[in-house]
XYZ file of C-alpha atoms in Angstrom:
404
model
C -19.850 -27.145 1.492
C -18.913 -25.418 4.732
C -16.952 -27.466 7.235
C -17.382 -26.633 10.894
C -15.031 -27.193 13.795
C -15.928 -28.194 17.336
C -15.977 -24.462 18.174
C -18.656 -23.910 15.509
C -16.226 -21.857 13.410
C -16.343 -22.264 9.643
C -13.091 -23.817 8.507
C -13.761 -22.609 4.988
C -16.206 -19.957 3.909
C -16.176 -18.173 0.559
C -17.401 -15.013 2.284
C -14.032 -14.726 4.039
C -12.368 -14.143 0.672
C -14.013 -10.719 0.559
C -11.814 -9.638 3.468
C -8.435 -10.285 1.857
C -5.808 -7.715 2.810
C -4.846 -6.535 -0.670
C -2.358 -4.052 0.765
C -0.215 -6.919 2.083
C -0.466 -8.812 -1.199
C 0.494 -5.784 -3.288
C 3.448 -4.943 -1.042
C 4.719 -8.542 -1.086
C 4.366 -8.663 -4.883
C 6.317 -5.399 -5.115
C 9.139 -6.811 -2.975
C 9.289 -10.029 -4.989
C 9.225 -8.130 -8.280
C 11.969 -5.815 -7.085
C 14.007 -8.842 -6.048
C 13.648 -10.413 -9.503
C 14.882 -7.212 -11.159
C 17.808 -7.081 -8.734
C 18.693 -10.705 -9.506
C 18.659 -9.950 -13.235
C 21.020 -7.041 -12.711
C 23.579 -8.464 -10.260
C 23.878 -11.816 -12.055
C 24.227 -10.349 -15.559
C 27.385 -10.653 -17.601
C 29.033 -7.216 -17.153
C 27.679 -4.632 -19.571
C 30.398 -2.806 -21.516
C 28.445 -0.108 -23.335
C 28.384 -1.864 -26.715
C 24.774 -3.010 -26.309
C 22.672 -1.542 -29.107
C 19.256 -2.934 -28.377
C 17.044 -4.997 -26.089
C 18.283 -8.233 -27.646
C 21.884 -7.355 -26.734
C 20.834 -6.578 -23.154
C 18.862 -9.820 -22.841
C 21.830 -11.776 -24.189
C 23.905 -10.624 -21.218
C 21.332 -11.605 -18.606
C 21.745 -14.803 -16.626
C 18.112 -15.806 -16.317
C 18.694 -19.269 -14.841
C 18.382 -18.159 -11.206
C 15.620 -15.726 -12.118
C 13.526 -18.519 -13.633
C 14.121 -20.677 -10.579
C 13.113 -17.816 -8.314
C 9.888 -17.383 -10.278
C 9.169 -21.076 -9.685
C 10.035 -20.619 -5.998
C 7.546 -17.778 -5.785
C 4.831 -19.736 -7.589
C 5.249 -22.655 -5.176
C 5.217 -20.233 -2.255
C 2.149 -18.448 -3.618
C 0.281 -21.751 -3.893
C 1.231 -22.542 -0.291
C 0.045 -19.067 0.759
C -3.354 -19.623 -0.865
C -3.728 -23.019 0.785
C -2.808 -21.683 4.241
C -5.135 -18.678 4.055
C -8.213 -20.591 2.887
C -8.963 -22.575 6.031
C -9.775 -20.970 9.360
C -6.552 -20.756 11.362
C -8.211 -22.594 14.265
C -7.491 -25.785 12.325
C -3.767 -25.215 12.888
C -4.083 -26.086 16.593
C -4.765 -29.836 16.288
C -2.369 -30.251 13.360
C 0.699 -28.323 14.510
C 2.052 -30.908 17.030
C 2.451 -33.438 14.218
C 4.037 -30.885 11.890
C 6.392 -29.788 14.667
C 7.508 -33.363 15.411
C 7.998 -34.023 11.694
C 10.133 -30.907 11.234
C 12.264 -31.731 14.287
C 12.728 -35.197 12.805
C 13.964 -33.645 9.552
C 16.435 -31.511 11.501
C 17.778 -34.655 13.162
C 18.024 -36.526 9.839
C 20.235 -33.759 8.476
C 23.129 -35.144 10.504
C 22.819 -38.379 8.526
C 21.656 -37.344 5.063
C 22.247 -33.579 5.008
C 24.764 -31.778 2.845
C 27.133 -29.019 3.916
C 26.642 -25.606 2.346
C 28.191 -22.420 3.645
C 29.811 -24.355 6.475
C 26.487 -25.716 7.846
C 25.049 -29.203 7.427
C 21.535 -27.899 6.981
C 20.396 -28.994 3.533
C 18.752 -31.937 1.833
C 20.096 -31.816 -1.712
C 18.139 -33.385 -4.593
C 20.598 -33.210 -7.462
C 18.276 -34.813 -10.036
C 15.703 -32.066 -9.414
C 18.345 -29.361 -8.921
C 16.546 -28.412 -5.716
C 17.548 -28.087 -2.066
C 15.408 -28.078 1.069
C 16.453 -26.398 4.299
C 14.341 -27.702 7.227
C 15.693 -24.963 9.475
C 13.907 -22.366 7.342
C 10.601 -24.206 7.573
C 11.087 -24.596 11.328
C 10.661 -20.843 11.747
C 7.043 -20.769 10.654
C 6.318 -24.106 12.377
C 7.624 -22.663 15.645
C 5.424 -19.590 15.211
C 2.292 -21.748 15.120
C 3.428 -24.087 17.906
C 4.271 -21.229 20.272
C 1.053 -19.412 19.370
C -0.904 -22.474 20.464
C 0.945 -22.847 23.781
C 1.104 -19.161 24.703
C -2.476 -18.341 23.631
C -3.768 -21.147 25.855
C -2.022 -19.542 28.819
C -3.390 -16.117 27.885
C -6.925 -17.447 27.539
C -6.697 -18.844 31.085
C -4.853 -16.067 32.922
C -5.045 -13.024 30.627
C -1.277 -13.160 30.169
C 1.506 -15.719 30.420
C 2.186 -16.086 34.142
C 2.961 -19.665 35.093
C 6.473 -21.073 35.003
C 5.043 -24.209 33.418
C 3.777 -22.305 30.379
C 7.022 -20.345 30.008
C 8.947 -23.600 30.305
C 6.862 -25.165 27.530
C 7.569 -22.208 25.242
C 11.280 -22.467 26.038
C 11.294 -26.207 25.475
C 9.582 -26.011 22.099
C 12.095 -23.342 21.060
C 15.309 -24.774 22.468
C 14.880 -28.241 20.927
C 15.100 -27.076 17.286
C 17.443 -24.283 18.378
C 19.937 -26.835 19.668
C 19.725 -28.985 16.539
C 20.285 -25.961 14.311
C 23.215 -24.707 16.408
C 24.865 -28.107 15.972
C 24.793 -27.761 12.172
C 26.076 -25.007 12.902
C 23.692 -22.303 11.631
C 23.662 -19.491 14.179
C 21.701 -17.122 11.952
C 18.639 -19.377 11.761
C 18.957 -20.233 15.461
C 18.981 -16.497 16.252
C 15.685 -16.062 14.389
C 14.030 -18.775 16.498
C 15.001 -16.936 19.684
C 13.672 -13.640 18.322
C 10.353 -15.293 17.447
C 10.011 -16.655 20.989
C 10.987 -13.309 22.544
C 8.462 -11.329 20.473
C 5.635 -13.725 21.255
C 6.332 -13.848 24.987
C 6.514 -10.059 25.056
C 3.155 -9.888 23.239
C 1.795 -12.240 25.898
C 2.814 -9.626 28.509
C 5.386 -11.741 30.299
C 6.500 -10.186 33.580
C 9.518 -7.915 33.522
C 11.376 -9.975 36.110
C 11.471 -12.858 33.650
C 12.810 -10.547 30.937
C 15.534 -9.265 33.251
C 16.348 -12.830 34.272
C 16.678 -13.838 30.627
C 18.980 -10.860 29.976
C 21.211 -11.843 32.911
C 21.264 -15.473 31.736
C 22.191 -14.411 28.215
C 24.965 -12.187 29.547
C 26.338 -15.179 31.446
C 25.904 -17.830 28.758
C 27.176 -15.907 25.721
C 30.762 -15.454 26.986
C 30.861 -19.161 27.901
C 29.459 -20.107 24.498
C 32.089 -17.963 22.807
C 34.923 -19.960 24.374
C 33.409 -23.439 24.621
C 30.680 -23.727 21.947
C 31.521 -21.473 19.009
C 33.877 -22.818 16.367
C 37.059 -20.994 15.410
C 35.293 -19.738 12.291
C 32.427 -18.271 14.325
C 34.818 -16.625 16.799
C 36.760 -15.078 13.917
C 33.542 -13.645 12.491
C 32.692 -12.046 15.827
C 36.203 -10.603 16.186
C 36.044 -9.267 12.611
C 32.670 -7.697 13.400
C 34.097 -5.898 16.427
C 37.380 -5.106 14.654
C 36.926 -4.965 10.847
C 40.687 -4.674 10.296
C 41.424 -7.903 12.191
C 41.282 -10.237 9.174
C 40.268 -8.315 6.017
C 41.274 -11.183 3.724
C 39.684 -13.901 5.848
C 36.700 -13.667 8.186
C 36.110 -10.001 7.329
C 36.519 -10.420 3.579
C 32.861 -10.610 2.579
C 31.719 -7.721 4.753
C 34.576 -5.460 3.638
C 33.743 -6.186 -0.005
C 30.061 -5.553 0.700
C 30.808 -2.118 2.166
C 32.816 -1.172 -0.926
C 29.963 -2.198 -3.233
C 27.409 -0.278 -1.151
C 29.626 2.797 -1.068
C 30.117 2.708 -4.834
C 26.387 3.282 -5.290
C 26.531 6.716 -3.717
C 23.334 8.650 -3.062
C 21.296 7.717 -6.147
C 23.128 4.642 -7.423
C 24.579 3.569 -10.745
C 21.298 2.123 -11.973
C 20.370 -1.474 -12.636
C 21.856 -3.026 -15.802
C 24.488 -0.293 -15.913
C 28.007 -0.717 -17.187
C 30.332 -3.078 -15.271
C 29.003 -2.752 -11.745
C 31.030 -4.361 -8.973
C 28.206 -6.812 -8.295
C 28.266 -7.963 -11.928
C 32.041 -8.351 -11.677
C 31.506 -10.733 -8.718
C 33.329 -8.370 -6.390
C 31.079 -9.379 -3.515
C 30.484 -13.104 -2.741
C 26.959 -14.552 -2.573
C 25.707 -11.561 -4.536
C 22.319 -13.180 -5.289
C 21.571 -14.564 -1.808
C 22.983 -13.259 1.477
C 24.587 -10.120 0.015
C 21.990 -9.117 -2.550
C 21.328 -5.891 -0.620
C 24.848 -4.735 -1.517
C 24.132 -5.080 -5.232
C 20.762 -3.387 -4.794
C 22.242 -0.320 -3.097
C 24.955 -0.130 -5.740
C 22.194 0.055 -8.329
C 19.667 2.324 -6.622
C 21.907 4.123 -4.139
C 21.338 5.123 -0.541
C 17.901 6.530 -1.367
C 16.709 3.331 -3.042
C 18.143 1.179 -0.241
C 16.364 3.308 2.353
C 13.072 3.017 0.450
C 13.435 -0.777 0.454
C 13.899 -0.763 4.236
C 10.840 1.471 4.609
C 8.800 -1.012 2.542
C 9.704 -3.798 4.946
C 8.753 -1.733 7.971
C 5.486 -0.608 6.380
C 4.696 -4.303 5.865
C 5.606 -5.049 9.497
C 3.406 -2.221 10.823
C 0.545 -3.376 8.627
C 0.871 -6.834 10.151
C 1.002 -5.286 13.619
C -2.354 -3.644 12.862
C -3.683 -7.053 11.790
C -2.393 -8.578 15.043
C -4.230 -5.932 17.063
C -7.465 -6.568 15.122
C -7.284 -10.376 15.486
C -10.352 -12.073 16.890
C -8.448 -13.999 19.589
C -5.099 -14.428 21.290
C -4.120 -17.284 18.984
C -4.563 -15.140 15.879
C -2.780 -12.204 17.467
C 0.236 -14.338 18.360
C 0.357 -15.899 14.901
C 0.693 -12.449 13.349
C 3.256 -11.331 15.950
C 5.365 -14.422 15.284
C 5.426 -13.767 11.548
C 6.357 -10.120 12.216
C 9.267 -11.318 14.373
C 10.433 -13.630 11.596
C 10.347 -10.800 9.054
C 12.014 -8.153 11.231
C 14.795 -10.456 12.436
C 15.686 -11.369 8.845
C 15.699 -7.779 7.631
C 17.652 -6.513 10.638
C 20.260 -9.281 10.503
C 20.707 -9.362 6.707
C 21.016 -5.629 6.130
C 22.988 -5.143 9.342
C 25.404 -7.826 8.184
C 25.981 -6.253 4.775
C 26.843 -2.861 6.276
C 28.921 -4.238 9.156
C 26.478 -3.561 12.000
C 25.812 -7.250 12.710
C 28.046 -10.348 12.674
C 28.011 -12.246 9.397
C 25.460 -15.076 9.246
C 23.770 -16.823 6.354
C 20.473 -14.965 6.594
C 18.655 -14.052 3.337
C 16.615 -10.912 2.719
C 12.900 -11.876 2.714
C 11.164 -11.966 -0.693
C 14.287 -10.521 -2.341
C 17.196 -12.953 -1.941
C 17.282 -16.062 -4.102
C 16.222 -19.199 -2.252
C 13.431 -21.767 -2.396
C 13.082 -22.711 1.271
C 13.182 -19.114 2.441
C 10.631 -17.987 -0.161
C 8.318 -20.859 0.806
C 8.620 -20.034 4.505
C 7.948 -16.341 3.961
C 4.941 -16.960 1.725
C 3.462 -19.368 4.263
C 3.939 -16.612 6.820
C 2.074 -14.192 4.537
C -0.726 -16.759 4.224
C -0.993 -17.003 8.009
C -1.261 -13.227 8.422
C -3.853 -12.979 5.641
C -5.774 -15.798 7.308
C -5.875 -13.886 10.587
C -7.045 -10.707 8.863
C -9.738 -12.453 6.812
C -11.365 -13.692 9.998
C -11.020 -10.635 12.213
C -14.228 -9.444 13.906
C -16.552 -7.334 11.757
C -17.699 -4.072 13.355
C -21.263 -4.026 14.689
C -22.116 -1.156 12.373
C -21.212 -3.204 9.327
C -23.150 -6.171 10.666
C -26.289 -4.086 11.172
C -25.978 -2.673 7.662
C -25.810 -6.197 6.258
C -28.939 -7.161 8.197
C -30.832 -4.131 6.814
C -29.680 -4.918 3.277
C -31.061 -8.421 3.612
C-alpha cells in the first residue's frame, strides 16, 4: 500500500528502491570492513613470530570489541534501511519532537550521566554492556532540524536572508551546543557548529553575516579560553601550539600517536605483524579516538592517504547527490551529513598527527563505538533517501512511457 502525504508525495514506494546509490553503500561497507580489520590488528595480543598457523593467529586476536562493532554496524544498518525507506518529506513534521527529546536527554545527562574521558556525556547500561551518547545522536537530529528551518527560508526568498531565520538556525544550534559544552565535550560541540556553518553557506547566506560571525568568533574565543575552558582544555590547546610544553601530560597522547604513525614509514609494517606499537598499547585509546595511528603503522603513509581519499570520494559523491536533490530540503539534508562526515575526519586525523587540538572525536565507520556508528549510518540513510527520490530526467521518463 502506498501512503501519500499532504503534498501528494509517496511516503513509501517500492519503485524508489531501484534508485539506490550502490556506490555509497559499497564505499561505506569498505570503510566499515577496513575498520574491523584494523580493530583486529591493533587490539591483538602482540605477535612474536612463533605463530605457525591460522589457529595460532586467531588465538592472539581480541575479538570482543570486533564482535561488538559488528553488532553496532548491524543496528546502524537496520536504522539506515528504516530511514531510507520513507520519503524524507516525512521528517519535517516529526523532527521537532525528536529534537526536543534529544535535548531532554542531553539535560538528563547532568543527573544520570556517567563521566568518560572527562565528559559527563554517557548513559551507561552495565547489565547490557552498552553506552549511549546523546551528543552523537544530536548531530544528525540537528541536520534535519536545520534543514527544515533553512529550506523554508530558501523556498520563500531563494536564499536565507532574514535575521529571524538566521536567528532560528542559531538558536536550534546553540541550545544543544551549550549543553554539550557544559559536559564538557568540545569536540562534539565543534561538529554542531560546523554543521550549521555548512548549511548556512549552502543556503547562500550573505557575506556580511559570515564576516560578522568571524569577528564574533575572534572576540569570543579568547574570552572563552580564560573564563570558560577548564585547566585541562587550556593545557591541551597550549600543548597543541607547543608540543614540548607538557609531553608527559596534556601532550602525551598526541606525542605517542606521532611516534606510532612515524613507525609505519611509507608502506607500513602490515596488519597482524610482529609486536607493533599499537599492539603493545603504546598509544592510548588505540581502538577509538587514535585508531588512525594504528592504521598508518600497519599500512604506512600510502595506506593512510588512501583512507583519507576514500572519505573525500564519499563526501564528493554526497555533494553530487545534494546538487541533484529534488528540493532545498533534500539538498540541505545531504549537505548537513557531508559536514558531519568532513568535520569528524578533519578533526580526528588532524588530532592524531598534531594539526588539531586533542578532542574525543572518532573516525567515522572505522573507530569503535555504538553511538557514533548509529549516527553515521542514519546519516547514510538520509543521503540515500535523498538520492532515491531525486528528479528523473525527462528522457528517461519518455522512454518509460514508450515502453508501457
